[in-house]
């Protein structure tokens, strides 16, 4: 009896070596199941966002946490991104004698691409990791089970306010990143390298179109949904992880929440860009 | 006290964010809210290669409007809708020509003033036009000596 159990464990461990195709199939089925679970998790929390009574106070607290507290780090990264774009762009464009185009280079790359993506990655690092850890600890200390027992929907109570707050804050943070980045480009291109400020800003105004701005905002809204869904999902299902329980499970959930969010942000960015262009 | 400080910081965050959104959409994206301050005239060109909606329209080097749309006409000519700022008066014998700023710069439309007494209204057509200069064609003419 015991022998049979030991034999079963060894055989299942060996199956990766003995039958790689089955192992691959098992892995793919796991990935597809996980994607489906994340999608259901997102749609449920999105639907519960509109259930009455609205949780204005909780949403406000989350906007404070996700939005207001990220302003400083967004300004800092935005300014230096814009400054380095100004520096790099100037030294490339001056070879073609068209350094007047610096404004267009900085503004378009910020508004279309770098603003949404970098703001999303900074928010993942600052707020996403905290969300995953918070929800994870609530799970392992059985607070989520307690909510269930009291007939409070944990998705509505925990995830929906965060989702609403992120959907509101991310476009604002992205706009802040864009504007601070454009000013950063002005600092390095115009004040340090000597392009006329009037040419810099008038070139920005002629080259940026409404489609660029709306494209950036669509991206930032999608990224907000991705960040909150994945970080909450990782925390929410901490207890189902096979690699570790308790505190170790929370640490693993937080790590994978940040890594998976960043990867998915970059992948959806490519997909969205190819759809929007 | 605590709650109020949260509300204040959220309010400040919203204000800063909305100012940035406003700058991006209204100033850079040229979003027009109320009835805009311009009227539209049409012009037909043989070629408008490089001209895009949003390109500038100048008279004597001063910006007086922008390109609204570029489309193809029934008789295979390019039909350009030009938005001219209200207050700028164009007569029916003005000449619209497509110019380039710099060697590889943006295309824009330059309007030379006319001397007629008939004033263009919204929807009228500029009859005198000059198409874009094809630099490659000019160079090849010069090189192969057809000038």
XYZ file of C-alpha atoms in Angstrom:
424
model
C 0.000 0.000 0.000
C 2.710 2.451 1.087
C 4.910 1.141 -1.656
C 2.202 1.860 -4.214
C 1.871 5.448 -2.994
C 5.629 6.047 -3.175
C 5.695 4.503 -6.612
C 2.880 6.827 -7.770
C 4.759 9.936 -6.552
C 7.976 8.883 -8.257
C 6.150 8.054 -11.481
C 4.372 11.416 -11.550
C 7.696 13.199 -10.994
C 9.320 11.194 -13.756
C 6.495 11.813 -16.185
C 8.068 15.115 -17.241
C 11.134 13.209 -18.409
C 9.302 10.172 -19.704
C 6.506 11.954 -21.482
C 7.396 15.555 -22.273
C 4.434 16.035 -24.605
C 1.945 15.173 -21.867
C 3.767 17.520 -19.506
C 3.573 20.300 -22.103
C -0.133 19.642 -22.578
C -0.725 19.758 -18.825
C 1.143 23.073 -18.629
C -0.869 24.603 -21.501
C -4.173 23.472 -19.968
C -3.068 25.081 -16.691
C -2.249 28.376 -18.445
C -5.574 28.471 -20.312
C -7.487 27.696 -17.108
C -5.617 30.446 -15.284
C -6.408 32.977 -18.040
C -10.073 32.041 -17.893
C -10.117 32.412 -14.113
C -8.484 35.854 -14.339
C -11.030 36.933 -16.978
C -13.974 35.766 -14.831
C -12.402 37.477 -11.788
C -12.143 40.739 -13.761
C -15.676 40.683 -15.181
C -17.198 39.851 -11.782
C -15.388 42.714 -10.029
C -16.145 45.075 -12.914
C -19.833 44.205 -12.705
C -19.869 44.622 -8.920
C -18.354 48.113 -9.331
C -21.816 49.298 -10.401
C -23.806 47.532 -7.680
C -25.607 49.792 -5.240
C -24.890 51.331 -2.797
C -21.760 52.796 -4.405
C -18.700 52.557 -2.161
C -17.649 56.178 -2.652
C -15.620 56.366 0.548
C -13.577 53.244 -0.196
C -12.999 54.375 -3.776
C -11.781 57.744 -2.483
C -9.337 56.036 -0.122
C -8.026 53.879 -2.961
C -7.630 56.900 -5.270
C -5.596 58.469 -2.470
C -3.456 55.342 -2.278
C -3.079 54.521 -5.990
C -3.266 58.046 -7.420
C -2.224 60.809 -5.057
C 0.640 58.935 -3.451
C 2.077 58.068 -6.897
C 2.255 61.685 -8.051
C 5.776 62.265 -6.762
C 7.314 59.166 -8.285
C 5.457 59.766 -11.577
C 6.780 63.347 -11.728
C 10.322 62.182 -11.024
C 10.373 59.399 -13.624
C 8.494 61.554 -16.130
C 10.940 64.437 -15.838
C 13.996 62.248 -16.300
C 12.419 60.273 -19.166
C 11.658 63.530 -20.974
C 15.131 64.892 -20.279
C 16.891 61.810 -21.599
C 14.635 61.795 -24.679
C 15.592 65.423 -25.284
C 19.276 64.605 -24.939
C 19.225 61.514 -27.155
C 16.894 63.071 -29.702
C 19.008 66.200 -29.985
C 22.253 64.344 -30.676
C 20.545 62.156 -33.302
C 18.593 64.929 -35.029
C 21.475 67.410 -35.117
C 23.279 65.027 -37.512
C 20.502 65.607 -40.047
C 20.334 69.312 -39.357
C 16.774 68.998 -38.129
C 17.106 69.610 -34.404
C 13.923 71.706 -34.668
C 11.981 68.450 -34.726
C 13.029 67.658 -31.155
C 9.640 68.736 -29.763
C 7.805 66.352 -32.069
C 10.125 63.450 -31.177
C 9.797 63.967 -27.422
C 6.057 64.660 -27.360
C 4.994 61.885 -29.732
C 7.099 59.184 -28.111
C 5.873 60.248 -24.668
C 2.185 60.588 -25.508
C 1.908 57.496 -27.687
C 4.205 55.037 -25.978
C 6.367 55.881 -23.004
C 3.813 57.796 -20.941
C 1.198 55.039 -20.622
C 3.719 52.184 -20.335
C 6.150 53.730 -17.845
C 3.364 55.204 -15.708
C 1.710 51.763 -15.607
C 4.977 50.062 -14.635
C 5.650 52.622 -11.894
C 2.116 52.167 -10.527
C 2.597 48.387 -10.603
C 5.762 48.718 -8.561
C 4.335 51.206 -6.098
C 0.668 50.252 -5.696
C 0.287 46.847 -7.388
C 2.772 45.093 -5.128
C 1.089 46.582 -2.046
C -2.347 45.480 -3.276
C -1.143 41.912 -3.858
C 0.474 41.715 -0.419
C -2.541 43.244 1.327
C -5.068 40.908 -0.272
C -2.718 37.949 0.182
C -2.345 38.571 3.896
C -6.109 38.979 4.232
C -6.437 35.586 2.609
C -3.938 33.708 4.776
C -5.228 35.295 7.983
C -8.707 34.105 6.935
C -10.193 37.598 6.783
C -11.618 36.881 3.335
C -13.282 33.722 4.681
C -14.704 35.842 7.501
C -16.176 38.258 4.943
C -17.744 35.301 3.152
C -19.194 34.056 6.425
C -20.762 37.451 7.088
C -22.338 37.360 3.616
C -20.212 40.244 2.345
C -19.025 39.639 -1.188
C -15.210 39.861 -0.893
C -14.859 40.804 -4.569
C -17.232 43.729 -4.135
C -15.675 44.719 -0.818
C -11.985 44.388 -1.750
C -11.427 44.341 -5.490
C -14.121 46.587 -7.016
C -13.101 49.824 -5.216
C -9.470 49.251 -6.211
C -10.501 48.625 -9.809
C -12.644 51.772 -9.941
C -9.887 53.851 -8.329
C -7.263 52.586 -10.766
C -9.529 53.200 -13.780
C -9.943 56.803 -12.602
C -6.348 57.470 -11.514
C -4.316 55.909 -14.325
C -5.365 58.288 -17.146
C -4.677 61.248 -14.845
C -1.266 59.891 -13.871
C -0.457 59.240 -17.531
C -1.411 62.797 -18.479
C 0.791 64.075 -15.653
C 3.669 61.898 -16.865
C 3.279 63.223 -20.431
C 3.207 66.873 -19.418
C 6.118 66.578 -16.971
C 8.071 64.652 -19.619
C 7.477 67.377 -22.208
C 8.737 69.946 -19.698
C 11.743 67.687 -19.014
C 12.480 67.592 -22.745
C 12.258 71.380 -22.778
C 14.774 71.583 -19.910
C 17.395 69.408 -21.592
C 16.739 70.386 -25.213
C 16.102 74.068 -24.841
C 17.707 75.282 -21.622
C 20.797 73.049 -21.768
C 21.329 72.449 -25.499
C 19.990 75.700 -26.857
C 17.025 74.911 -29.150
C 14.596 77.823 -29.163
C 11.726 77.177 -26.777
C 9.185 78.629 -29.178
C 10.176 76.175 -31.919
C 10.095 73.296 -29.414
C 6.520 73.991 -28.281
C 5.108 75.059 -31.669
C 6.514 71.864 -33.209
C 4.754 69.875 -30.484
C 1.473 71.640 -31.203
C 1.632 71.015 -34.958
C 2.701 67.372 -34.725
C 0.474 65.994 -31.941
C -3.051 65.076 -33.007
C -6.151 64.128 -31.063
C -5.780 60.487 -32.148
C -2.382 60.276 -30.395
C -3.812 61.635 -27.143
C -6.887 59.379 -27.114
C -4.718 56.381 -28.037
C -2.547 57.036 -24.991
C -5.593 57.291 -22.729
C -7.119 54.059 -24.083
C -3.826 52.322 -23.319
C -3.676 53.706 -19.791
C -7.230 52.555 -19.013
C -6.482 49.035 -20.257
C -3.268 48.965 -18.213
C -5.165 50.047 -15.094
C -7.545 47.105 -15.499
C -4.607 44.731 -16.090
C -2.652 45.887 -13.028
C -5.502 45.705 -10.519
C -6.947 42.451 -11.867
C -3.653 40.576 -11.850
C -2.389 41.929 -8.522
C -5.697 41.258 -6.742
C -5.999 37.841 -8.385
C -2.534 36.785 -7.221
C -3.277 37.904 -3.668
C -6.792 36.477 -3.630
C -5.647 32.972 -4.560
C -2.481 32.929 -2.434
C -3.750 29.871 -0.557
C -3.988 27.771 -3.734
C -0.288 28.120 -4.574
C 1.569 24.828 -4.598
C 5.087 26.182 -3.914
C 4.500 27.554 -0.433
C 1.978 28.432 2.254
C 1.578 31.302 4.686
C 4.133 34.087 4.605
C 6.122 32.375 1.847
C 2.969 32.179 -0.272
C 2.377 35.923 0.140
C 5.936 36.746 -0.886
C 5.626 34.514 -3.964
C 2.254 36.062 -4.843
C 3.642 39.584 -4.599
C 6.610 38.731 -6.799
C 4.540 37.022 -9.451
C 1.928 39.823 -9.330
C 4.562 42.439 -10.237
C 6.345 40.291 -12.814
C 3.174 39.078 -14.559
C 1.664 42.595 -14.570
C 4.762 44.099 -16.193
C 4.968 41.371 -18.821
C 1.238 41.599 -19.639
C 1.476 45.416 -19.829
C 4.232 45.199 -22.440
C 2.407 42.481 -24.415
C -0.944 44.329 -24.423
C 0.951 47.490 -25.364
C 2.166 45.832 -28.557
C -1.284 44.447 -29.350
C -3.021 47.786 -28.657
C -0.492 49.751 -30.707
C -0.988 47.480 -33.700
C -4.771 47.836 -33.316
C -4.724 51.624 -32.867
C -2.298 52.513 -35.669
C -8.773 65.478 10.487
C -7.388 62.317 8.915
C -10.315 61.952 6.563
C -10.097 65.561 5.526
C -6.415 65.270 4.610
C -7.220 62.280 2.373
C -9.959 64.252 0.667
C -7.662 67.241 0.193
C -4.888 65.184 -1.350
C -7.331 63.403 -3.674
C -8.715 66.810 -4.658
C -5.240 68.173 -5.424
C -4.383 65.041 -7.381
C -7.581 65.381 -9.429
C -6.931 69.037 -10.128
C -3.353 68.441 -11.307
C -4.458 65.462 -13.410
C -7.324 67.320 -15.035
C -5.095 70.303 -15.864
C -2.680 67.921 -17.604
C -5.538 66.161 -19.453
C -6.873 69.554 -20.505
C -3.473 70.664 -21.791
C -3.051 67.455 -23.797
C -6.531 67.366 -25.314
C -7.346 71.019 -25.889
C -3.968 72.609 -26.543
C -2.154 69.727 -28.237
C -5.073 67.636 -29.504
C -6.909 70.717 -30.786
C -10.235 69.586 -29.420
C -12.953 72.054 -30.266
C -15.829 72.351 -27.812
C -18.186 75.024 -28.996
C -18.767 76.219 -32.560
C -15.266 76.906 -33.765
C -14.045 80.263 -34.943
C -13.525 79.426 -38.594
C -15.136 78.924 -41.969
C -14.315 76.338 -44.629
C -13.257 76.976 -48.217
C -12.384 74.329 -50.781
C -9.447 74.066 -53.139
C -8.594 71.509 -55.817
C -5.004 70.468 -56.520
C -3.328 68.148 -59.021
C -1.165 66.686 -56.244
C -1.095 67.263 -52.495
C 1.477 64.619 -51.548
C 2.595 65.159 -47.953
C -0.291 67.421 -46.937
C -2.169 66.154 -43.872
C -5.238 67.272 -41.930
C -3.957 69.745 -39.362
C -1.227 71.181 -41.604
C -0.850 74.940 -41.503
C -2.318 77.509 -43.857
C -0.321 80.727 -44.086
C -0.654 84.110 -45.687
C 2.492 86.247 -45.801
C 4.042 83.800 -43.308
C 1.286 84.247 -40.727
C -0.874 81.277 -39.760
C -4.478 81.969 -40.768
C -5.986 78.481 -40.584
C -5.456 74.750 -40.975
C -6.314 71.841 -43.250
C -9.607 70.190 -42.309
C -9.601 67.190 -44.621
C -7.992 65.873 -47.795
C -9.946 63.639 -50.170
C -10.132 62.565 -53.784
C -12.471 64.387 -56.134
C -14.776 62.856 -58.785
C -12.373 63.867 -61.573
C -9.359 62.369 -59.744
C -8.022 65.602 -58.321
C -7.254 66.216 -54.671
C -9.996 68.133 -52.868
C -8.771 69.987 -49.795
C -11.080 71.565 -47.212
C -9.322 74.532 -45.624
C -10.438 76.047 -42.322
C -9.794 79.800 -42.306
C -10.036 81.796 -39.086
C -13.034 84.128 -38.869
C -12.014 87.701 -39.509
C -9.611 86.817 -42.341
C -11.102 87.967 -45.631
C -10.168 86.113 -48.822
C -11.146 87.306 -52.289
C -12.021 84.927 -55.114
C -8.742 85.423 -56.993
C -6.329 84.374 -54.208
C -3.737 81.759 -55.155
C -3.325 78.709 -52.917
C 0.026 76.981 -53.369
C 1.509 74.003 -51.550
C 4.954 74.756 -50.133
C 7.522 72.901 -48.073
C 9.237 74.284 -45.010
C 12.908 73.382 -45.440
C 14.155 70.589 -47.692
C 12.481 67.693 -45.880
C 10.086 69.724 -43.777
C 6.317 69.715 -43.435
C 4.030 70.645 -46.297
C 1.800 73.666 -45.820
C -0.489 75.820 -47.922
C 0.517 79.385 -48.635
C -2.190 81.789 -49.815
C -1.190 84.828 -51.845
C -3.636 87.716 -51.669
C -5.682 88.793 -54.671
C -7.162 92.101 -55.786
C -10.749 91.228 -56.656
C -13.805 92.645 -54.938
C -15.735 89.383 -54.619
C -15.243 87.888 -51.159
C -15.172 84.105 -50.573
C -17.917 82.717 -48.337
C -17.997 79.449 -46.418
C -18.171 76.549 -48.887
C -16.754 78.479 -51.859
C -13.852 77.175 -53.911
C -10.451 78.718 -54.538
C -9.910 78.379 -58.264
C -6.252 79.361 -58.610
C -4.034 76.636 -57.147
C -0.416 75.518 -57.429
C 0.402 71.905 -56.672
C 3.262 70.562 -54.596
C 6.707 70.844 -56.106
C 8.265 67.452 -56.682
C 11.900 67.969 -55.741
C 13.014 64.632 -57.183
C 11.470 65.517 -60.536
C 13.175 68.908 -60.509
C 16.552 67.365 -59.721
C 16.174 64.715 -62.395
C 15.226 67.371 -64.930
C 18.330 69.338 -63.986
C 20.600 66.273 -64.071
C 19.288 64.968 -67.394
C 19.259 68.445 -68.892
C 15.628 68.980 -69.807
C 15.488 72.468 -68.362
